[in-house]
Amino acid sequence: MAYMSLVYCPIDLLKSIFIALPNIPGTIKCENHRTISLMSYIIKILLRIALSRIKNKSRPETSKL
């Protein structure tokens, strides 16, 4: 994990914007809303790459059981 301290990621890429969308039009109750996250496309691509690498490494380990 020493390499992680050398990686620089701009602050704007680490921020997400959450938007509450109403499930029922015209509602003001929080439980009748769902949230979506708007992330940078670059971060989404990097997360997909990391997830695919983790899946590829974990499948051989879990299939031994």
mmCIF file of N, CA and C in Angstrom:
data_model
loop_
_atom_site.group_PDB
_atom_site.id
_atom_site.type_symbol
_atom_site.label_atom_id
_atom_site.label_comp_id
_atom_site.label_asym_id
_atom_site.label_seq_id
_atom_site.Cartn_x
_atom_site.Cartn_y
_atom_site.Cartn_z
ATOM 1 N N MET A 1 0.810 -1.195 0.000
ATOM 2 C CA MET A 1 0.000 0.000 0.000
ATOM 3 C C MET A 1 0.856 1.262 0.000
ATOM 4 N N ALA A 2 2.163 1.114 -0.054
ATOM 5 C CA ALA A 2 3.031 2.280 -0.072
ATOM 6 C C ALA A 2 2.847 3.095 -1.341
ATOM 7 N N TYR A 3 2.487 2.437 -2.424
ATOM 8 C CA TYR A 3 2.295 3.162 -3.673
ATOM 9 C C TYR A 3 1.093 4.099 -3.610
ATOM 10 N N MET A 4 0.146 3.824 -2.745
ATOM 11 C CA MET A 4 -1.039 4.677 -2.640
ATOM 12 C C MET A 4 -0.693 6.069 -2.115
ATOM 13 N N SER A 5 0.357 6.188 -1.344
ATOM 14 C CA SER A 5 0.728 7.498 -0.829
ATOM 15 C C SER A 5 1.356 8.364 -1.915
ATOM 16 N N LEU A 6 1.786 7.752 -3.014
ATOM 17 C CA LEU A 6 2.403 8.499 -4.098
ATOM 18 C C LEU A 6 1.392 8.952 -5.150
ATOM 19 N N VAL A 7 0.184 8.443 -5.080
ATOM 20 C CA VAL A 7 -0.829 8.755 -6.082
ATOM 21 C C VAL A 7 -1.524 10.059 -5.719
ATOM 22 N N TYR A 8 -1.621 10.948 -6.695
ATOM 23 C CA TYR A 8 -2.332 12.211 -6.496
ATOM 24 C C TYR A 8 -3.629 12.165 -7.284
ATOM 25 N N CYS A 9 -4.701 12.475 -6.632
ATOM 26 C CA CYS A 9 -6.008 12.522 -7.279
ATOM 27 C C CYS A 9 -6.626 13.886 -6.978
ATOM 28 N N PRO A 10 -6.978 14.650 -8.011
ATOM 29 C CA PRO A 10 -7.576 15.966 -7.769
ATOM 30 C C PRO A 10 -8.844 15.872 -6.919
ATOM 31 N N ILE A 11 -9.050 16.859 -6.085
ATOM 32 C CA ILE A 11 -10.190 16.886 -5.170
ATOM 33 C C ILE A 11 -11.513 16.823 -5.932
ATOM 34 N N ASP A 12 -11.590 17.467 -7.087
ATOM 35 C CA ASP A 12 -12.841 17.477 -7.855
ATOM 36 C C ASP A 12 -13.247 16.086 -8.308
ATOM 37 N N LEU A 13 -12.288 15.190 -8.513
ATOM 38 C CA LEU A 13 -12.612 13.832 -8.922
ATOM 39 C C LEU A 13 -13.156 13.008 -7.766
ATOM 40 N N LEU A 14 -12.862 13.402 -6.549
ATOM 41 C CA LEU A 14 -13.292 12.645 -5.378
ATOM 42 C C LEU A 14 -14.675 13.062 -4.878
ATOM 43 N N LYS A 15 -15.210 14.139 -5.402
ATOM 44 C CA LYS A 15 -16.504 14.641 -4.941
ATOM 45 C C LYS A 15 -17.640 14.001 -5.726
ATOM 46 N N SER A 16 -18.732 13.762 -5.053
ATOM 47 C CA SER A 16 -19.960 13.276 -5.680
ATOM 48 C C SER A 16 -21.088 14.222 -5.312
ATOM 49 N N ILE A 17 -22.018 14.360 -6.215
ATOM 50 C CA ILE A 17 -23.202 15.172 -5.967
ATOM 51 C C ILE A 17 -24.380 14.221 -5.840
ATOM 52 N N PHE A 18 -25.123 14.330 -4.747
ATOM 53 C CA PHE A 18 -26.287 13.489 -4.525
ATOM 54 C C PHE A 18 -27.550 14.303 -4.784
ATOM 55 N N ILE A 19 -28.448 13.710 -5.556
ATOM 56 C CA ILE A 19 -29.704 14.366 -5.899
ATOM 57 C C ILE A 19 -30.849 13.486 -5.416
ATOM 58 N N ALA A 20 -31.812 14.096 -4.740
ATOM 59 C CA ALA A 20 -32.995 13.360 -4.276
ATOM 60 C C ALA A 20 -34.092 13.488 -5.325
ATOM 61 N N LEU A 21 -34.520 12.353 -5.853
ATOM 62 C CA LEU A 21 -35.604 12.320 -6.836
ATOM 63 C C LEU A 21 -36.852 11.768 -6.171
ATOM 64 N N PRO A 22 -37.982 12.425 -6.350
ATOM 65 C CA PRO A 22 -39.209 11.925 -5.723
ATOM 66 C C PRO A 22 -39.730 10.675 -6.420
ATOM 67 N N ASN A 23 -40.083 9.661 -5.636
ATOM 68 C CA ASN A 23 -40.738 8.471 -6.183
ATOM 69 C C ASN A 23 -42.186 8.781 -6.530
ATOM 70 N N ILE A 24 -42.800 9.607 -5.702
ATOM 71 C CA ILE A 24 -44.181 10.036 -5.910
ATOM 72 C C ILE A 24 -44.130 11.531 -6.222
ATOM 73 N N PRO A 25 -44.627 11.955 -7.378
ATOM 74 C CA PRO A 25 -44.561 13.381 -7.734
ATOM 75 C C PRO A 25 -45.249 14.267 -6.693
ATOM 76 N N GLY A 26 -44.600 15.369 -6.344
ATOM 77 C CA GLY A 26 -45.181 16.339 -5.429
ATOM 78 C C GLY A 26 -44.998 16.021 -3.957
ATOM 79 N N THR A 27 -44.276 14.973 -3.620
ATOM 80 C CA THR A 27 -44.103 14.599 -2.215
ATOM 81 C C THR A 27 -43.007 15.433 -1.563
ATOM 82 N N ILE A 28 -43.128 15.629 -0.250
ATOM 83 C CA ILE A 28 -42.085 16.329 0.493
ATOM 84 C C ILE A 28 -41.471 15.441 1.576
ATOM 85 N N LYS A 29 -41.988 14.221 1.743
ATOM 86 C CA LYS A 29 -41.454 13.297 2.738
ATOM 87 C C LYS A 29 -40.153 12.677 2.228
ATOM 88 N N CYS A 30 -39.175 12.574 3.115
ATOM 89 C CA CYS A 30 -37.871 12.025 2.735
ATOM 90 C C CYS A 30 -37.952 10.564 2.308
ATOM 91 N N GLU A 31 -38.815 9.786 2.951
ATOM 92 C CA GLU A 31 -38.886 8.359 2.632
ATOM 93 C C GLU A 31 -39.492 8.093 1.258
ATOM 94 N N ASN A 32 -40.098 9.110 0.650
ATOM 95 C CA ASN A 32 -40.669 8.958 -0.687
ATOM 96 C C ASN A 32 -39.733 9.477 -1.782
ATOM 97 N N HIS A 33 -38.467 9.612 -1.438
ATOM 98 C CA HIS A 33 -37.457 10.042 -2.401
ATOM 99 C C HIS A 33 -36.383 8.963 -2.524
ATOM 100 N N ARG A 34 -35.749 8.918 -3.673
ATOM 101 C CA ARG A 34 -34.577 8.061 -3.845
ATOM 102 C C ARG A 34 -33.423 8.960 -4.252
ATOM 103 N N THR A 35 -32.222 8.581 -3.896
ATOM 104 C CA THR A 35 -31.069 9.415 -4.205
ATOM 105 C C THR A 35 -30.254 8.790 -5.320
ATOM 106 N N ILE A 36 -29.670 9.646 -6.124
ATOM 107 C CA ILE A 36 -28.718 9.200 -7.135
ATOM 108 C C ILE A 36 -27.435 9.986 -6.924
ATOM 109 N N SER A 37 -26.335 9.396 -7.315
ATOM 110 C CA SER A 37 -25.039 10.025 -7.157
ATOM 111 C C SER A 37 -24.476 10.363 -8.526
ATOM 112 N N LEU A 38 -24.064 11.605 -8.698
ATOM 113 C CA LEU A 38 -23.414 12.028 -9.927
ATOM 114 C C LEU A 38 -21.917 12.074 -9.665
ATOM 115 N N MET A 39 -21.206 11.161 -10.297
ATOM 116 C CA MET A 39 -19.761 11.076 -10.115
ATOM 117 C C MET A 39 -19.073 11.431 -11.418
ATOM 118 N N SER A 40 -17.818 11.723 -11.327
ATOM 119 C CA SER A 40 -17.015 11.966 -12.510
ATOM 120 C C SER A 40 -16.910 10.682 -13.328
ATOM 121 N N TYR A 41 -16.978 10.801 -14.649
ATOM 122 C CA TYR A 41 -16.861 9.625 -15.509
ATOM 123 C C TYR A 41 -15.504 8.955 -15.356
ATOM 124 N N ILE A 42 -14.479 9.747 -15.099
ATOM 125 C CA ILE A 42 -13.142 9.175 -14.923
ATOM 126 C C ILE A 42 -13.117 8.252 -13.712
ATOM 127 N N ILE A 43 -13.722 8.682 -12.615
ATOM 128 C CA ILE A 43 -13.764 7.859 -11.407
ATOM 129 C C ILE A 43 -14.579 6.600 -11.648
ATOM 130 N N LYS A 44 -15.701 6.703 -12.387
ATOM 131 C CA LYS A 44 -16.506 5.521 -12.691
ATOM 132 C C LYS A 44 -15.693 4.502 -13.477
ATOM 133 N N ILE A 45 -14.912 4.965 -14.447
ATOM 134 C CA ILE A 45 -14.081 4.058 -15.242
ATOM 135 C C ILE A 45 -13.019 3.410 -14.367
ATOM 136 N N LEU A 46 -12.363 4.199 -13.524
ATOM 137 C CA LEU A 46 -11.334 3.649 -12.635
ATOM 138 C C LEU A 46 -11.925 2.639 -11.658
ATOM 139 N N LEU A 47 -13.119 2.905 -11.143
ATOM 140 C CA LEU A 47 -13.759 1.960 -10.229
ATOM 141 C C LEU A 47 -14.115 0.658 -10.931
ATOM 142 N N ARG A 48 -14.559 0.730 -12.184
ATOM 143 C CA ARG A 48 -14.875 -0.494 -12.937
ATOM 144 C C ARG A 48 -13.620 -1.322 -13.202
ATOM 145 N N ILE A 49 -12.513 -0.646 -13.508
ATOM 146 C CA ILE A 49 -11.252 -1.358 -13.725
ATOM 147 C C ILE A 49 -10.815 -2.045 -12.439
ATOM 148 N N ALA A 50 -10.875 -1.325 -11.323
ATOM 149 C CA ALA A 50 -10.481 -1.908 -10.040
ATOM 150 C C ALA A 50 -11.384 -3.076 -9.670
ATOM 151 N N LEU A 51 -12.688 -2.937 -9.891
ATOM 152 C CA LEU A 51 -13.625 -4.011 -9.572
ATOM 153 C C LEU A 51 -13.359 -5.254 -10.414
ATOM 154 N N SER A 52 -13.077 -5.066 -11.692
ATOM 155 C CA SER A 52 -12.806 -6.232 -12.543
ATOM 156 C C SER A 52 -11.519 -6.929 -12.124
ATOM 157 N N ARG A 53 -10.527 -6.175 -11.705
ATOM 158 C CA ARG A 53 -9.274 -6.790 -11.241
ATOM 159 C C ARG A 53 -9.487 -7.552 -9.939
ATOM 160 N N ILE A 54 -10.289 -6.994 -9.047
ATOM 161 C CA ILE A 54 -10.576 -7.678 -7.785
ATOM 162 C C ILE A 54 -11.349 -8.958 -8.041
ATOM 163 N N LYS A 55 -12.336 -8.904 -8.945
ATOM 164 C CA LYS A 55 -13.125 -10.097 -9.264
ATOM 165 C C LYS A 55 -12.247 -11.189 -9.851
ATOM 166 N N ASN A 56 -11.345 -10.815 -10.753
ATOM 167 C CA ASN A 56 -10.467 -11.804 -11.379
ATOM 168 C C ASN A 56 -9.552 -12.475 -10.358
ATOM 169 N N LYS A 57 -9.117 -11.748 -9.353
ATOM 170 C CA LYS A 57 -8.239 -12.328 -8.338
ATOM 171 C C LYS A 57 -9.011 -13.109 -7.289
ATOM 172 N N SER A 58 -10.253 -12.720 -7.017
ATOM 173 C CA SER A 58 -11.006 -13.386 -5.959
ATOM 174 C C SER A 58 -11.700 -14.654 -6.442
ATOM 175 N N ARG A 59 -12.003 -14.777 -7.718
ATOM 176 C CA ARG A 59 -12.689 -15.969 -8.221
ATOM 177 C C ARG A 59 -11.890 -17.247 -7.993
ATOM 178 N N PRO A 60 -10.603 -17.279 -8.296
ATOM 179 C CA PRO A 60 -9.860 -18.519 -8.018
ATOM 180 C C PRO A 60 -9.834 -18.881 -6.534
ATOM 181 N N GLU A 61 -9.806 -17.884 -5.675
ATOM 182 C CA GLU A 61 -9.764 -18.142 -4.239
ATOM 183 C C GLU A 61 -11.095 -18.685 -3.734
ATOM 184 N N THR A 62 -12.198 -18.173 -4.233
ATOM 185 C CA THR A 62 -13.501 -18.614 -3.749
ATOM 186 C C THR A 62 -13.937 -19.929 -4.374
ATOM 187 N N SER A 63 -13.425 -20.259 -5.547
ATOM 188 C CA SER A 63 -13.845 -21.504 -6.190
ATOM 189 C C SER A 63 -13.197 -22.735 -5.553
ATOM 190 N N LYS A 64 -12.160 -22.552 -4.737
ATOM 191 C CA LYS A 64 -11.493 -23.675 -4.076
ATOM 192 C C LYS A 64 -12.344 -24.259 -2.955
ATOM 193 N N LEU A 65 -13.284 -23.499 -2.439
ATOM 194 C CA LEU A 65 -14.079 -23.967 -1.297
ATOM 195 C C LEU A 65 -15.045 -24.996 -1.698
#
